[in-house]
C-alpha positions as a LaTeX table, in Angstrom:
\begin{tabular}{lrrr}
\hline
Residue & $x$ (\AA) & $y$ (\AA) & $z$ (\AA) \\
\hline
Ser1 & 6.66 & 21.38 & $-22.18$ \\
Ser2 & 2.70 & 19.17 & $-21.67$ \\
Ser3 & 1.90 & 20.56 & $-25.12$ \\
Ser4 & 5.19 & 18.83 & $-26.46$ \\
Asn5 & 4.11 & 15.19 & $-24.77$ \\
Ser6 & 1.05 & 15.79 & $-25.92$ \\
Ser7 & 1.96 & 16.30 & $-29.33$ \\
Asn8 & 4.52 & 13.40 & $-28.86$ \\
Ser9 & 2.21 & 10.80 & $-28.01$ \\
Thr10 & $-0.74$ & 11.79 & $-30.36$ \\
Thr11 & 2.09 & 11.16 & $-32.82$ \\
Ala12 & 3.15 & 8.36 & $-31.04$ \\
Thr13 & $-0.39$ & 6.48 & $-31.39$ \\
Ile14 & $-0.07$ & 7.66 & $-34.97$ \\
Asn15 & 3.51 & 5.53 & $-35.04$ \\
Thr16 & 1.55 & 2.74 & $-33.50$ \\
Gln17 & $-0.95$ & 2.22 & $-35.74$ \\
Asp18 & 1.22 & 2.80 & $-38.86$ \\
Phe19 & 3.33 & $-0.10$ & $-37.85$ \\
Val20 & 0.03 & $-1.91$ & $-37.00$ \\
Ser21 & $-1.00$ & $-1.12$ & $-40.24$ \\
Gly22 & 2.28 & $-2.14$ & $-41.84$ \\
Val23 & 2.36 & $-5.49$ & $-40.26$ \\
Ala24 & $-1.77$ & $-6.34$ & $-41.68$ \\
Tyr25 & 0.05 & $-5.42$ & $-44.70$ \\
Val26 & 2.46 & $-7.87$ & $-44.46$ \\
Arg27 & 1.14 & $-10.63$ & $-42.69$ \\
Leu28 & $-1.77$ & $-10.76$ & $-46.15$ \\
Asn29 & 0.70 & $-10.03$ & $-48.06$ \\
Arg30 & 1.93 & $-13.40$ & $-47.04$ \\
Ala31 & $-1.32$ & $-14.72$ & $-46.90$ \\
Ile32 & $-1.39$ & $-14.30$ & $-50.90$ \\
Glu33 & 1.95 & $-15.41$ & $-51.94$ \\
Ile34 & 0.94 & $-19.05$ & $-49.63$ \\
Val35 & $-2.26$ & $-18.92$ & $-51.42$ \\
Ile36 & $-0.76$ & $-18.50$ & $-54.51$ \\
Asp37 & 1.71 & $-20.95$ & $-53.97$ \\
Ser38 & $-0.55$ & $-23.90$ & $-53.41$ \\
Ile39 & $-2.60$ & $-22.74$ & $-56.21$ \\
Gln40 & 1.06 & $-23.67$ & $-59.01$ \\
Ser41 & 1.62 & $-26.94$ & $-56.83$ \\
Leu42 & $-2.22$ & $-27.84$ & $-57.54$ \\
Glu43 & $-2.03$ & $-26.55$ & $-60.94$ \\
Gly44 & 1.45 & $-28.73$ & $-60.76$ \\
Ala45 & 0.18 & $-31.26$ & $-59.68$ \\
Val46 & $-3.11$ & $-31.91$ & $-62.32$ \\
Asn47 & $-1.26$ & $-31.52$ & $-64.98$ \\
Ser48 & 1.23 & $-34.49$ & $-63.38$ \\
Phe49 & $-2.31$ & $-35.94$ & $-62.97$ \\
Asp50 & $-2.89$ & $-35.22$ & $-66.85$ \\
Gln51 & 0.26 & $-36.63$ & $-68.00$ \\
Leu52 & $-0.14$ & $-40.33$ & $-65.75$ \\
Val53 & $-3.73$ & $-41.08$ & $-67.34$ \\
Phe54 & $-2.51$ & $-39.01$ & $-70.88$ \\
Gly55 & 0.49 & $-42.38$ & $-69.68$ \\
Leu56 & $-1.74$ & $-44.65$ & $-68.75$ \\
Ile57 & $-4.59$ & $-44.81$ & $-71.59$ \\
Tyr58 & $-1.75$ & $-44.83$ & $-74.86$ \\
Gly59 & 0.22 & $-47.21$ & $-72.30$ \\
Arg60 & 3.14 & $-45.28$ & $-72.16$ \\
Leu61 & 4.53 & $-46.91$ & $-67.76$ \\
Gly62 & 7.05 & $-48.79$ & $-67.42$ \\
Thr63 & 9.79 & $-46.98$ & $-65.34$ \\
Arg64 & 9.80 & $-46.56$ & $-61.80$ \\
Asp65 & 9.74 & $-42.83$ & $-61.61$ \\
Glu66 & 6.77 & $-43.47$ & $-63.32$ \\
Ser67 & 5.60 & $-45.41$ & $-61.07$ \\
Glu68 & 5.58 & $-43.64$ & $-57.73$ \\
Ser69 & 4.35 & $-41.25$ & $-59.78$ \\
Ile70 & 1.68 & $-43.22$ & $-59.88$ \\
Glu71 & 1.98 & $-43.88$ & $-56.45$ \\
Gly72 & 1.65 & $-40.06$ & $-55.90$ \\
Met73 & $-0.82$ & $-39.26$ & $-57.23$ \\
Ile74 & $-3.15$ & $-41.83$ & $-55.84$ \\
Arg75 & $-2.12$ & $-40.96$ & $-51.80$ \\
Leu76 & $-2.52$ & $-37.14$ & $-53.80$ \\
Ser77 & $-6.59$ & $-38.17$ & $-54.23$ \\
Arg78 & $-6.72$ & $-39.12$ & $-51.40$ \\
Ile79 & $-5.20$ & $-35.75$ & $-49.68$ \\
Leu80 & $-7.66$ & $-33.97$ & $-51.75$ \\
Asn81 & $-10.54$ & $-36.32$ & $-51.13$ \\
Leu82 & $-10.59$ & $-36.68$ & $-54.99$ \\
Ser83 & $-12.26$ & $-40.24$ & $-54.67$ \\
Leu84 & $-15.81$ & $-41.06$ & $-56.16$ \\
Pro85 & $-18.27$ & $-41.41$ & $-53.24$ \\
Ser86 & $-18.93$ & $-44.93$ & $-51.72$ \\
Arg87 & $-21.97$ & $-45.75$ & $-51.49$ \\
Leu88 & $-24.54$ & $-48.17$ & $-50.14$ \\
Ser89 & $-25.68$ & $-51.13$ & $-52.09$ \\
Gln90 & $-29.99$ & $-52.18$ & $-52.47$ \\
Asp91 & $-29.93$ & $-54.95$ & $-50.05$ \\
Glu92 & $-27.94$ & $-52.81$ & $-47.74$ \\
Ile93 & $-30.24$ & $-50.04$ & $-47.57$ \\
Asp94 & $-33.37$ & $-52.99$ & $-47.31$ \\
Ala95 & $-31.03$ & $-54.50$ & $-44.37$ \\
Leu96 & $-31.35$ & $-51.09$ & $-41.96$ \\
Pro97 & $-32.77$ & $-51.26$ & $-38.63$ \\
Lys98 & $-36.55$ & $-50.04$ & $-37.90$ \\
Ile99 & $-38.49$ & $-48.84$ & $-36.20$ \\
Ile100 & $-42.02$ & $-47.76$ & $-34.92$ \\
Phe101 & $-41.72$ & $-44.43$ & $-34.02$ \\
Val102 & $-44.08$ & $-42.97$ & $-30.75$ \\
Asn103 & $-44.92$ & $-39.02$ & $-30.47$ \\
Lys104 & $-45.42$ & $-39.21$ & $-26.90$ \\
Pro105 & $-46.06$ & $-35.62$ & $-25.79$ \\
Gly106 & $-44.04$ & $-34.61$ & $-23.01$ \\
Ser107 & $-41.68$ & $-37.66$ & $-23.04$ \\
Thr108 & $-38.15$ & $-35.85$ & $-22.38$ \\
Ser109 & $-36.25$ & $-39.19$ & $-23.71$ \\
Ser110 & $-33.78$ & $-38.25$ & $-25.60$ \\
Ile111 & $-34.39$ & $-39.94$ & $-29.17$ \\
Leu112 & $-38.28$ & $-38.99$ & $-28.73$ \\
Leu113 & $-36.11$ & $-35.17$ & $-29.55$ \\
Ala114 & $-35.48$ & $-35.79$ & $-33.38$ \\
Glu115 & $-39.05$ & $-35.61$ & $-34.52$ \\
Lys116 & $-38.48$ & $-34.29$ & $-37.80$ \\
Cys117 & $-36.24$ & $-36.05$ & $-40.29$ \\
Pro118 & $-33.63$ & $-33.75$ & $-41.41$ \\
Ile119 & $-33.30$ & $-34.79$ & $-44.98$ \\
Cys120 & $-36.46$ & $-33.62$ & $-45.78$ \\
Leu121 & $-37.49$ & $-31.80$ & $-42.61$ \\
Thr122 & $-40.90$ & $-32.93$ & $-42.19$ \\
Glu123 & $-42.37$ & $-35.05$ & $-38.65$ \\
Phe124 & $-42.31$ & $-38.01$ & $-38.52$ \\
Asp125 & $-45.92$ & $-39.42$ & $-37.74$ \\
Asp126 & $-46.49$ & $-41.44$ & $-35.39$ \\
Gln127 & $-47.22$ & $-44.70$ & $-35.15$ \\
Glu128 & $-44.44$ & $-44.41$ & $-38.60$ \\
Thr129 & $-42.03$ & $-47.12$ & $-39.17$ \\
Ile130 & $-39.19$ & $-45.41$ & $-39.68$ \\
Asn131 & $-34.52$ & $-46.27$ & $-39.68$ \\
Lys132 & $-32.67$ & $-46.01$ & $-37.29$ \\
Leu133 & $-28.76$ & $-45.92$ & $-37.81$ \\
His134 & $-26.08$ & $-47.12$ & $-36.12$ \\
Cys135 & $-25.52$ & $-43.39$ & $-34.88$ \\
Thr136 & $-28.62$ & $-43.29$ & $-33.40$ \\
His137 & $-30.00$ & $-40.31$ & $-36.36$ \\
Leu138 & $-33.66$ & $-41.92$ & $-37.74$ \\
Phe139 & $-34.91$ & $-40.95$ & $-40.86$ \\
His140 & $-37.74$ & $-41.57$ & $-43.41$ \\
Pro141 & $-36.92$ & $-45.17$ & $-45.10$ \\
Gln142 & $-37.69$ & $-42.65$ & $-48.68$ \\
Cys143 & $-35.12$ & $-40.36$ & $-47.57$ \\
Ile144 & $-32.59$ & $-42.39$ & $-46.46$ \\
Ser145 & $-32.52$ & $-44.61$ & $-49.11$ \\
Thr146 & $-31.99$ & $-42.05$ & $-51.97$ \\
Trp147 & $-28.69$ & $-40.23$ & $-49.82$ \\
Leu148 & $-27.31$ & $-44.18$ & $-48.73$ \\
Ser149 & $-27.65$ & $-44.63$ & $-52.75$ \\
Glu150 & $-25.64$ & $-42.16$ & $-53.40$ \\
Asn151 & $-23.28$ & $-41.27$ & $-50.12$ \\
Asp152 & $-22.00$ & $-44.14$ & $-46.97$ \\
Ser153 & $-22.31$ & $-42.25$ & $-43.93$ \\
Cys154 & $-24.97$ & $-40.89$ & $-42.29$ \\
Pro155 & $-25.91$ & $-36.64$ & $-43.58$ \\
Thr156 & $-26.04$ & $-35.98$ & $-40.33$ \\
Cys157 & $-23.01$ & $-37.06$ & $-38.61$ \\
Arg158 & $-21.23$ & $-38.51$ & $-41.07$ \\
Arg159 & $-19.85$ & $-41.54$ & $-39.35$ \\
Lys160 & $-20.19$ & $-44.57$ & $-42.00$ \\
Val161 & $-23.24$ & $-46.57$ & $-41.90$ \\
Met162 & $-22.16$ & $-49.62$ & $-42.40$ \\
Gly163 & $-19.20$ & $-51.89$ & $-40.65$ \\
Asp164 & $-20.64$ & $-50.86$ & $-36.65$ \\
\hline
\end{tabular}
């Protein structure tokens, strides 16, 4: 009788493993279906966007449906973050706050913990003039200038640099 119980528990274990494998297989298939559906939706949106651009170029827009599709494409581009990155002007970059970096060995001041520029990974020199953003991150002026000429946010925390 004990050998049949042993046999039954082995069968139950195998069946449980088969069940778990089956559930995993079904979940994987469903995930793949969702990805395929998402890709197809994006393809449709891209095709609609292409038609919209063609219509704008050749002046074929004018109906309410077409103007609503423009609004839809604008919303889609915002959702997909397809807009061109904002950047700072040279005047805005030049106006960034500057501080003198003071290297005090043994100091535990939180501002001095950032002893390297996060862009070039080079240590700040004692008495070096550096930029301090509103978010308190520190950078070499030439490093942050290059970054902000293409972006409008801190490269470390992504907080907007202007408008703080």
